[in-house]
């Protein structure tokens, strides 16, 4: 099969389109014929091996343990391993795996769910990581419900576009923060108010019950000023400022300070369980959530797609089609 492979850490230039063996499903696994794969910011960290903490987390100290890049995936089940009963060959699925920038990918069955019926493969591949992050940030960390006033910083990005819609589905009053060129997009997703950060301070005299900070470059003092006395700040990702631990140092500092505050400060390290993928499938099929696709690249141009996302140009999601 054709796959995007890297033998060493580095820039997108280290990626090669190469023929490698098709993986075989083991017990509890499914083999998927990949039709499309999402480009998540996390792919950059696995590509470059930076921050170095990534390497120590089991991804390979000197070189990538898994040579094929890509995590988000949508496709058709080709074969199932022993013990798999949820899926059978021919089922259309979406989820996550290690190595989705390839013609075939293999992963545990509990990392997949049935593809939303109203999405094509490219749109479905844009969902898993970003939408699960938004769902868990708002439902589990923010405990958003009807009437909650939510501020989403980075509302036009991959996670942000889903977060605006998920928060509205929960009945929240949503304010999105983005750049001038993306205000119409965020408003079109259902945000009640949109703040152009190049023209206005998101804090001002407003107070929010929940702030979801995806951009990750605002000081804690500014975020706290915009929170109610008992409000909740949820930190997701953000700018990588150190080559050793990246934004983990900032998140640790914020959490330490948060121990002495009445306001709640919570980090999020999202996962993509089948149960949440099923929840998102229901929301998508009901029409309350939809992926926003900014660009699509063929498999051979996966390196360009990764570079485009890392450059911060994308409004919504970027996908690789296979």
mmCIF file of C-alpha atoms in Angstrom:
data_model
loop_
_atom_site.group_PDB
_atom_site.id
_atom_site.type_symbol
_atom_site.label_atom_id
_atom_site.label_comp_id
_atom_site.label_asym_id
_atom_site.label_seq_id
_atom_site.Cartn_x
_atom_site.Cartn_y
_atom_site.Cartn_z
ATOM 1 C CA UNK A 1 0.000 0.000 0.000
ATOM 2 C CA UNK A 2 1.018 3.639 -0.378
ATOM 3 C CA UNK A 3 1.709 5.531 2.843
ATOM 4 C CA UNK A 4 3.283 8.740 4.115
ATOM 5 C CA UNK A 5 6.344 7.549 6.029
ATOM 6 C CA UNK A 6 9.061 9.189 8.113
ATOM 7 C CA UNK A 7 12.279 7.536 9.267
ATOM 8 C CA UNK A 8 13.476 10.426 11.415
ATOM 9 C CA UNK A 9 12.083 13.440 13.256
ATOM 10 C CA UNK A 10 12.143 16.740 11.419
ATOM 11 C CA UNK A 11 10.224 19.136 9.190
ATOM 12 C CA UNK A 12 7.615 18.013 6.634
ATOM 13 C CA UNK A 13 10.543 17.459 4.259
ATOM 14 C CA UNK A 14 11.325 14.145 5.999
ATOM 15 C CA UNK A 15 7.996 12.665 4.883
ATOM 16 C CA UNK A 16 8.006 10.309 1.917
ATOM 17 C CA UNK A 17 5.249 8.639 -0.096
ATOM 18 C CA UNK A 18 6.352 5.009 -0.051
ATOM 19 C CA UNK A 19 5.056 1.479 -0.603
ATOM 20 C CA UNK A 20 4.902 -0.558 2.626
ATOM 21 C CA UNK A 21 3.103 -3.771 3.653
ATOM 22 C CA UNK A 22 -0.594 -3.628 4.491
ATOM 23 C CA UNK A 23 -1.069 -4.077 8.278
ATOM 24 C CA UNK A 24 -3.011 -7.103 9.489
ATOM 25 C CA UNK A 25 -5.647 -6.882 12.223
ATOM 26 C CA UNK A 26 -4.891 -8.720 15.442
ATOM 27 C CA UNK A 27 -7.341 -9.706 18.201
ATOM 28 C CA UNK A 28 -9.837 -6.914 18.817
ATOM 29 C CA UNK A 29 -8.644 -4.879 15.834
ATOM 30 C CA UNK A 30 -10.125 -3.763 12.525
ATOM 31 C CA UNK A 31 -8.414 -3.064 9.218
ATOM 32 C CA UNK A 32 -9.838 0.023 7.497
ATOM 33 C CA UNK A 33 -9.525 0.992 3.856
ATOM 34 C CA UNK A 34 -8.758 4.665 4.372
ATOM 35 C CA UNK A 35 -10.785 7.122 2.333
ATOM 36 C CA UNK A 36 -9.789 10.305 4.149
ATOM 37 C CA UNK A 37 -7.708 11.456 7.124
ATOM 38 C CA UNK A 38 -7.842 14.627 9.186
ATOM 39 C CA UNK A 39 -4.880 16.914 9.832
ATOM 40 C CA UNK A 40 -4.729 17.655 13.545
ATOM 41 C CA UNK A 41 -2.132 20.020 15.116
ATOM 42 C CA UNK A 42 -0.880 17.041 17.127
ATOM 43 C CA UNK A 43 0.529 15.529 13.929
ATOM 44 C CA UNK A 44 3.166 18.271 13.914
ATOM 45 C CA UNK A 45 4.495 17.214 17.319
ATOM 46 C CA UNK A 46 4.854 13.597 16.220
ATOM 47 C CA UNK A 47 6.501 14.721 12.983
ATOM 48 C CA UNK A 48 9.091 16.954 14.640
ATOM 49 C CA UNK A 49 9.463 15.088 17.936
ATOM 50 C CA UNK A 50 9.098 18.430 19.732
ATOM 51 C CA UNK A 51 8.547 19.237 22.465
ATOM 52 C CA UNK A 52 10.926 16.467 23.479
ATOM 53 C CA UNK A 53 8.444 15.292 26.078
ATOM 54 C CA UNK A 54 6.548 13.738 23.143
ATOM 55 C CA UNK A 55 9.401 11.290 22.574
ATOM 56 C CA UNK A 56 9.460 10.251 26.228
ATOM 57 C CA UNK A 57 5.720 9.548 26.165
ATOM 58 C CA UNK A 58 6.299 6.386 24.151
ATOM 59 C CA UNK A 59 6.477 7.716 20.589
ATOM 60 C CA UNK A 60 10.187 6.939 20.150
ATOM 61 C CA UNK A 61 13.244 8.650 21.628
ATOM 62 C CA UNK A 62 15.611 8.637 18.633
ATOM 63 C CA UNK A 63 13.150 8.014 15.812
ATOM 64 C CA UNK A 64 9.363 7.598 15.471
ATOM 65 C CA UNK A 65 8.159 4.267 16.794
ATOM 66 C CA UNK A 66 5.284 4.371 14.317
ATOM 67 C CA UNK A 67 6.652 5.524 10.934
ATOM 68 C CA UNK A 68 3.293 6.435 9.324
ATOM 69 C CA UNK A 69 1.749 9.751 10.296
ATOM 70 C CA UNK A 70 -1.905 10.664 10.720
ATOM 71 C CA UNK A 71 -4.503 10.006 13.457
ATOM 72 C CA UNK A 72 -8.017 11.049 12.374
ATOM 73 C CA UNK A 73 -9.469 8.575 9.873
ATOM 74 C CA UNK A 74 -12.625 7.676 7.965
ATOM 75 C CA UNK A 75 -13.049 4.700 5.690
ATOM 76 C CA UNK A 76 -14.544 1.256 5.133
ATOM 77 C CA UNK A 77 -13.828 -1.841 7.192
ATOM 78 C CA UNK A 78 -11.764 -4.253 5.107
ATOM 79 C CA UNK A 79 -11.266 -7.029 7.670
ATOM 80 C CA UNK A 80 -11.756 -7.680 11.381
ATOM 81 C CA UNK A 81 -9.558 -9.533 13.832
ATOM 82 C CA UNK A 82 -10.607 -12.264 16.278
ATOM 83 C CA UNK A 83 -13.129 -11.143 18.873
ATOM 84 C CA UNK A 84 -14.520 -8.171 16.939
ATOM 85 C CA UNK A 85 -18.322 -8.195 16.832
ATOM 86 C CA UNK A 86 -19.208 -4.486 16.522
ATOM 87 C CA UNK A 87 -18.088 -4.236 12.903
ATOM 88 C CA UNK A 88 -17.884 -6.359 9.806
ATOM 89 C CA UNK A 89 -16.282 -5.870 6.388
ATOM 90 C CA UNK A 90 -18.122 -3.219 4.406
ATOM 91 C CA UNK A 91 -19.076 -1.014 7.378
ATOM 92 C CA UNK A 92 -18.301 2.698 7.001
ATOM 93 C CA UNK A 93 -16.506 3.959 10.106
ATOM 94 C CA UNK A 94 -14.633 6.920 11.520
ATOM 95 C CA UNK A 95 -12.287 7.302 14.472
ATOM 96 C CA UNK A 96 -8.575 7.376 15.248
ATOM 97 C CA UNK A 97 -5.537 5.198 14.615
ATOM 98 C CA UNK A 98 -1.758 5.392 14.398
ATOM 99 C CA UNK A 99 -0.960 5.967 10.740
ATOM 100 C CA UNK A 100 -3.992 7.210 8.806
ATOM 101 C CA UNK A 101 -1.987 8.805 5.967
ATOM 102 C CA UNK A 102 -2.026 5.527 4.096
ATOM 103 C CA UNK A 103 -4.303 3.401 1.955
ATOM 104 C CA UNK A 104 -4.996 1.075 4.898
ATOM 105 C CA UNK A 105 -4.863 1.537 8.665
ATOM 106 C CA UNK A 106 -5.318 -0.828 11.584
ATOM 107 C CA UNK A 107 -6.449 -0.082 15.149
ATOM 108 C CA UNK A 108 -8.493 -1.417 18.052
ATOM 109 C CA UNK A 109 -12.209 -1.630 17.310
ATOM 110 C CA UNK A 110 -13.045 0.592 20.297
ATOM 111 C CA UNK A 111 -11.335 3.498 18.535
ATOM 112 C CA UNK A 112 -14.040 3.533 15.847
ATOM 113 C CA UNK A 113 -17.742 4.249 15.475
ATOM 114 C CA UNK A 114 -20.087 4.114 12.510
ATOM 115 C CA UNK A 115 -19.644 7.061 10.191
ATOM 116 C CA UNK A 116 -22.387 9.707 10.349
ATOM 117 C CA UNK A 117 -24.774 8.883 7.525
ATOM 118 C CA UNK A 118 -25.023 12.490 6.343
ATOM 119 C CA UNK A 119 -21.269 13.031 5.957
ATOM 120 C CA UNK A 120 -18.956 11.930 3.195
ATOM 121 C CA UNK A 121 -15.627 10.381 4.164
ATOM 122 C CA UNK A 122 -13.675 13.647 3.936
ATOM 123 C CA UNK A 123 -16.047 15.464 6.284
ATOM 124 C CA UNK A 124 -16.168 12.513 8.693
ATOM 125 C CA UNK A 125 -12.368 12.404 8.894
ATOM 126 C CA UNK A 126 -12.372 15.988 10.159
ATOM 127 C CA UNK A 127 -14.410 15.103 13.239
ATOM 128 C CA UNK A 128 -12.806 12.686 15.737
ATOM 129 C CA UNK A 129 -9.984 14.466 17.577
ATOM 130 C CA UNK A 130 -11.195 18.066 17.324
ATOM 131 C CA UNK A 131 -14.858 17.349 18.013
ATOM 132 C CA UNK A 132 -14.092 14.990 20.926
ATOM 133 C CA UNK A 133 -11.864 17.707 22.382
ATOM 134 C CA UNK A 134 -14.657 20.262 22.134
ATOM 135 C CA UNK A 135 -17.227 17.868 23.582
ATOM 136 C CA UNK A 136 -15.107 16.865 26.563
ATOM 137 C CA UNK A 137 -13.990 20.433 27.268
ATOM 138 C CA UNK A 138 -17.542 21.756 27.432
ATOM 139 C CA UNK A 139 -19.434 18.764 28.825
ATOM 140 C CA UNK A 140 -16.925 17.249 31.236
ATOM 141 C CA UNK A 141 -14.654 20.131 32.261
ATOM 142 C CA UNK A 142 -16.909 23.131 31.785
ATOM 143 C CA UNK A 143 -20.157 21.363 32.723
ATOM 144 C CA UNK A 144 -21.964 23.587 30.233
ATOM 145 C CA UNK A 145 -25.741 23.512 30.329
ATOM 146 C CA UNK A 146 -28.739 25.609 29.331
ATOM 147 C CA UNK A 147 -28.078 29.298 29.985
ATOM 148 C CA UNK A 148 -24.321 28.999 30.622
ATOM 149 C CA UNK A 149 -22.402 31.990 29.278
ATOM 150 C CA UNK A 150 -19.432 30.570 27.339
ATOM 151 C CA UNK A 151 -16.443 32.371 25.818
ATOM 152 C CA UNK A 152 -14.475 30.411 23.196
ATOM 153 C CA UNK A 153 -11.029 31.810 22.378
ATOM 154 C CA UNK A 154 -9.886 30.422 19.037
ATOM 155 C CA UNK A 155 -13.428 29.879 17.818
ATOM 156 C CA UNK A 156 -12.528 29.587 14.123
ATOM 157 C CA UNK A 157 -10.004 26.755 14.429
ATOM 158 C CA UNK A 158 -10.455 23.006 14.235
ATOM 159 C CA UNK A 159 -11.565 22.603 17.857
ATOM 160 C CA UNK A 160 -13.198 26.022 18.038
ATOM 161 C CA UNK A 161 -15.641 25.515 15.172
ATOM 162 C CA UNK A 162 -16.920 22.366 16.860
ATOM 163 C CA UNK A 163 -16.937 24.012 20.298
ATOM 164 C CA UNK A 164 -19.229 26.822 19.146
ATOM 165 C CA UNK A 165 -21.766 24.312 17.845
ATOM 166 C CA UNK A 166 -21.531 21.914 20.783
ATOM 167 C CA UNK A 167 -21.985 24.743 23.281
ATOM 168 C CA UNK A 168 -25.064 25.953 21.398
ATOM 169 C CA UNK A 169 -26.430 22.415 21.342
ATOM 170 C CA UNK A 170 -26.120 22.405 25.156
ATOM 171 C CA UNK A 171 -28.174 25.617 25.319
ATOM 172 C CA UNK A 172 -25.331 28.008 26.124
ATOM 173 C CA UNK A 173 -25.003 31.672 25.221
ATOM 174 C CA UNK A 174 -21.822 31.608 23.126
ATOM 175 C CA UNK A 175 -19.285 34.336 22.429
ATOM 176 C CA UNK A 176 -16.532 33.467 19.975
ATOM 177 C CA UNK A 177 -13.146 35.167 19.676
ATOM 178 C CA UNK A 178 -11.337 35.122 16.326
ATOM 179 C CA UNK A 179 -9.615 37.312 13.747
ATOM 180 C CA UNK A 180 -11.370 39.765 11.421
ATOM 181 C CA UNK A 181 -11.419 37.450 8.415
ATOM 182 C CA UNK A 182 -13.151 34.668 10.356
ATOM 183 C CA UNK A 183 -15.943 36.538 12.155
ATOM 184 C CA UNK A 184 -18.588 35.639 9.558
ATOM 185 C CA UNK A 185 -17.685 31.957 9.833
ATOM 186 C CA UNK A 186 -18.052 31.926 13.625
ATOM 187 C CA UNK A 187 -21.332 33.837 13.462
ATOM 188 C CA UNK A 188 -22.606 31.391 10.861
ATOM 189 C CA UNK A 189 -21.926 28.500 13.223
ATOM 190 C CA UNK A 190 -24.409 29.954 15.695
ATOM 191 C CA UNK A 191 -22.341 32.135 18.025
ATOM 192 C CA UNK A 192 -24.539 34.718 19.742
ATOM 193 C CA UNK A 193 -21.697 37.238 19.738
ATOM 194 C CA UNK A 194 -18.346 37.396 17.944
ATOM 195 C CA UNK A 195 -15.350 39.404 19.151
ATOM 196 C CA UNK A 196 -12.631 40.377 16.697
ATOM 197 C CA UNK A 197 -9.533 40.240 18.894
ATOM 198 C CA UNK A 198 -7.706 42.694 16.606
ATOM 199 C CA UNK A 199 -10.263 45.376 17.452
ATOM 200 C CA UNK A 200 -11.597 44.659 20.927
ATOM 201 C CA UNK A 201 -10.517 43.187 24.241
ATOM 202 C CA UNK A 202 -12.489 40.030 24.972
ATOM 203 C CA UNK A 203 -12.421 40.797 28.687
ATOM 204 C CA UNK A 204 -13.804 44.329 28.798
ATOM 205 C CA UNK A 205 -16.714 44.519 31.237
ATOM 206 C CA UNK A 206 -18.102 41.100 30.331
ATOM 207 C CA UNK A 207 -18.093 38.054 32.591
ATOM 208 C CA UNK A 208 -18.463 34.440 31.526
ATOM 209 C CA UNK A 209 -19.344 31.266 33.400
ATOM 210 C CA UNK A 210 -16.977 29.182 31.252
ATOM 211 C CA UNK A 211 -13.976 30.207 29.173
ATOM 212 C CA UNK A 212 -12.536 27.688 26.736
ATOM 213 C CA UNK A 213 -9.040 28.880 25.810
ATOM 214 C CA UNK A 214 -7.817 27.065 22.708
ATOM 215 C CA UNK A 215 -5.391 29.724 21.475
ATOM 216 C CA UNK A 216 -3.304 29.436 24.647
ATOM 217 C CA UNK A 217 -1.488 32.764 24.490
ATOM 218 C CA UNK A 218 -3.467 34.898 26.932
ATOM 219 C CA UNK A 219 -2.144 35.565 30.435
ATOM 220 C CA UNK A 220 -4.058 34.011 33.319
ATOM 221 C CA UNK A 221 -4.823 37.451 34.758
ATOM 222 C CA UNK A 222 -6.709 38.475 31.599
ATOM 223 C CA UNK A 223 -8.646 35.223 31.507
ATOM 224 C CA UNK A 224 -9.589 35.511 35.187
ATOM 225 C CA UNK A 225 -10.891 39.052 34.706
ATOM 226 C CA UNK A 226 -13.376 37.721 32.178
ATOM 227 C CA UNK A 227 -14.617 34.933 34.479
ATOM 228 C CA UNK A 228 -17.388 35.120 37.035
ATOM 229 C CA UNK A 229 -16.364 34.615 40.669
ATOM 230 C CA UNK A 230 -17.163 30.910 40.444
ATOM 231 C CA UNK A 231 -16.435 30.512 36.749
ATOM 232 C CA UNK A 232 -14.443 27.764 35.062
ATOM 233 C CA UNK A 233 -11.417 28.140 32.781
ATOM 234 C CA UNK A 234 -10.675 25.187 30.502
ATOM 235 C CA UNK A 235 -7.261 25.107 28.819
ATOM 236 C CA UNK A 236 -6.885 23.150 25.580
ATOM 237 C CA UNK A 237 -3.618 22.975 23.674
ATOM 238 C CA UNK A 238 -2.172 26.370 22.882
ATOM 239 C CA UNK A 239 1.086 27.917 21.744
ATOM 240 C CA UNK A 240 4.202 25.764 22.107
ATOM 241 C CA UNK A 241 6.818 27.944 23.797
ATOM 242 C CA UNK A 242 9.450 25.436 24.930
ATOM 243 C CA UNK A 243 11.331 22.690 23.116
ATOM 244 C CA UNK A 244 11.378 20.372 26.117
ATOM 245 C CA UNK A 245 7.827 20.434 27.527
ATOM 246 C CA UNK A 246 6.010 22.865 25.216
ATOM 247 C CA UNK A 247 2.913 24.418 26.745
ATOM 248 C CA UNK A 248 2.879 21.874 29.576
ATOM 249 C CA UNK A 249 4.845 24.274 31.768
ATOM 250 C CA UNK A 250 2.215 26.979 31.338
ATOM 251 C CA UNK A 251 -0.595 24.551 32.042
ATOM 252 C CA UNK A 252 1.173 23.326 35.194
ATOM 253 C CA UNK A 253 1.704 26.897 36.439
ATOM 254 C CA UNK A 254 -1.906 27.796 35.809
ATOM 255 C CA UNK A 255 -3.119 24.700 37.625
ATOM 256 C CA UNK A 256 -0.868 25.481 40.611
ATOM 257 C CA UNK A 257 -2.210 29.015 40.852
ATOM 258 C CA UNK A 258 -5.729 27.670 40.391
ATOM 259 C CA UNK A 259 -5.441 25.696 43.632
ATOM 260 C CA UNK A 260 -5.728 28.982 45.521
ATOM 261 C CA UNK A 261 -8.625 30.474 43.545
ATOM 262 C CA UNK A 262 -12.366 30.287 43.906
ATOM 263 C CA UNK A 263 -12.532 30.103 40.141
ATOM 264 C CA UNK A 264 -11.892 26.652 38.687
ATOM 265 C CA UNK A 265 -8.971 26.107 36.308
ATOM 266 C CA UNK A 266 -8.948 22.841 34.386
ATOM 267 C CA UNK A 267 -6.635 21.359 31.779
ATOM 268 C CA UNK A 268 -7.924 18.946 29.163
ATOM 269 C CA UNK A 269 -6.064 16.027 27.615
ATOM 270 C CA UNK A 270 -8.744 14.674 25.320
ATOM 271 C CA UNK A 271 -9.306 11.101 24.207
ATOM 272 C CA UNK A 272 -11.505 9.726 21.416
ATOM 273 C CA UNK A 273 -13.573 6.869 22.881
ATOM 274 C CA UNK A 274 -16.211 5.115 20.813
ATOM 275 C CA UNK A 275 -18.939 6.389 23.168
ATOM 276 C CA UNK A 276 -18.095 10.017 22.385
ATOM 277 C CA UNK A 277 -17.808 9.273 18.678
ATOM 278 C CA UNK A 278 -21.329 7.822 18.869
ATOM 279 C CA UNK A 279 -22.558 10.949 20.694
ATOM 280 C CA UNK A 280 -21.064 13.133 17.985
ATOM 281 C CA UNK A 281 -22.545 10.936 15.255
ATOM 282 C CA UNK A 282 -26.003 11.503 16.759
ATOM 283 C CA UNK A 283 -25.435 15.275 16.967
ATOM 284 C CA UNK A 284 -24.189 15.408 13.378
ATOM 285 C CA UNK A 285 -27.060 13.335 12.022
ATOM 286 C CA UNK A 286 -29.492 15.553 13.960
ATOM 287 C CA UNK A 287 -27.995 18.597 12.218
ATOM 288 C CA UNK A 288 -26.763 20.361 15.373
ATOM 289 C CA UNK A 289 -23.062 19.907 14.572
ATOM 290 C CA UNK A 290 -21.228 19.936 11.246
ATOM 291 C CA UNK A 291 -17.529 19.930 10.359
ATOM 292 C CA UNK A 292 -16.063 22.961 8.603
ATOM 293 C CA UNK A 293 -13.598 21.936 5.877
ATOM 294 C CA UNK A 294 -11.067 24.579 4.922
ATOM 295 C CA UNK A 295 -8.932 22.623 2.450
ATOM 296 C CA UNK A 296 -8.448 19.134 1.072
ATOM 297 C CA UNK A 297 -5.157 17.632 -0.117
ATOM 298 C CA UNK A 298 -4.399 14.337 -1.910
ATOM 299 C CA UNK A 299 -2.309 11.761 -0.033
ATOM 300 C CA UNK A 300 0.847 12.682 -1.955
ATOM 301 C CA UNK A 301 0.581 16.246 -0.608
ATOM 302 C CA UNK A 302 0.150 15.345 3.065
ATOM 303 C CA UNK A 303 3.356 17.223 3.947
ATOM 304 C CA UNK A 304 1.913 20.444 2.532
ATOM 305 C CA UNK A 305 -1.309 19.887 4.459
ATOM 306 C CA UNK A 306 0.573 19.491 7.750
ATOM 307 C CA UNK A 307 2.614 22.617 7.075
ATOM 308 C CA UNK A 308 -0.509 24.612 6.225
ATOM 309 C CA UNK A 309 -2.196 23.691 9.506
ATOM 310 C CA UNK A 310 0.934 24.386 11.534
ATOM 311 C CA UNK A 311 1.169 27.817 9.929
ATOM 312 C CA UNK A 312 -2.130 28.779 11.566
ATOM 313 C CA UNK A 313 -3.870 29.537 8.292
ATOM 314 C CA UNK A 314 -6.789 27.152 8.595
ATOM 315 C CA UNK A 315 -10.330 28.196 9.449
ATOM 316 C CA UNK A 316 -11.899 24.900 10.409
ATOM 317 C CA UNK A 317 -10.308 21.603 9.409
ATOM 318 C CA UNK A 318 -7.928 20.347 6.735
ATOM 319 C CA UNK A 319 -8.213 16.793 5.384
ATOM 320 C CA UNK A 320 -6.137 14.413 3.292
ATOM 321 C CA UNK A 321 -8.046 12.293 0.802
ATOM 322 C CA UNK A 322 -6.881 8.813 -0.168
#
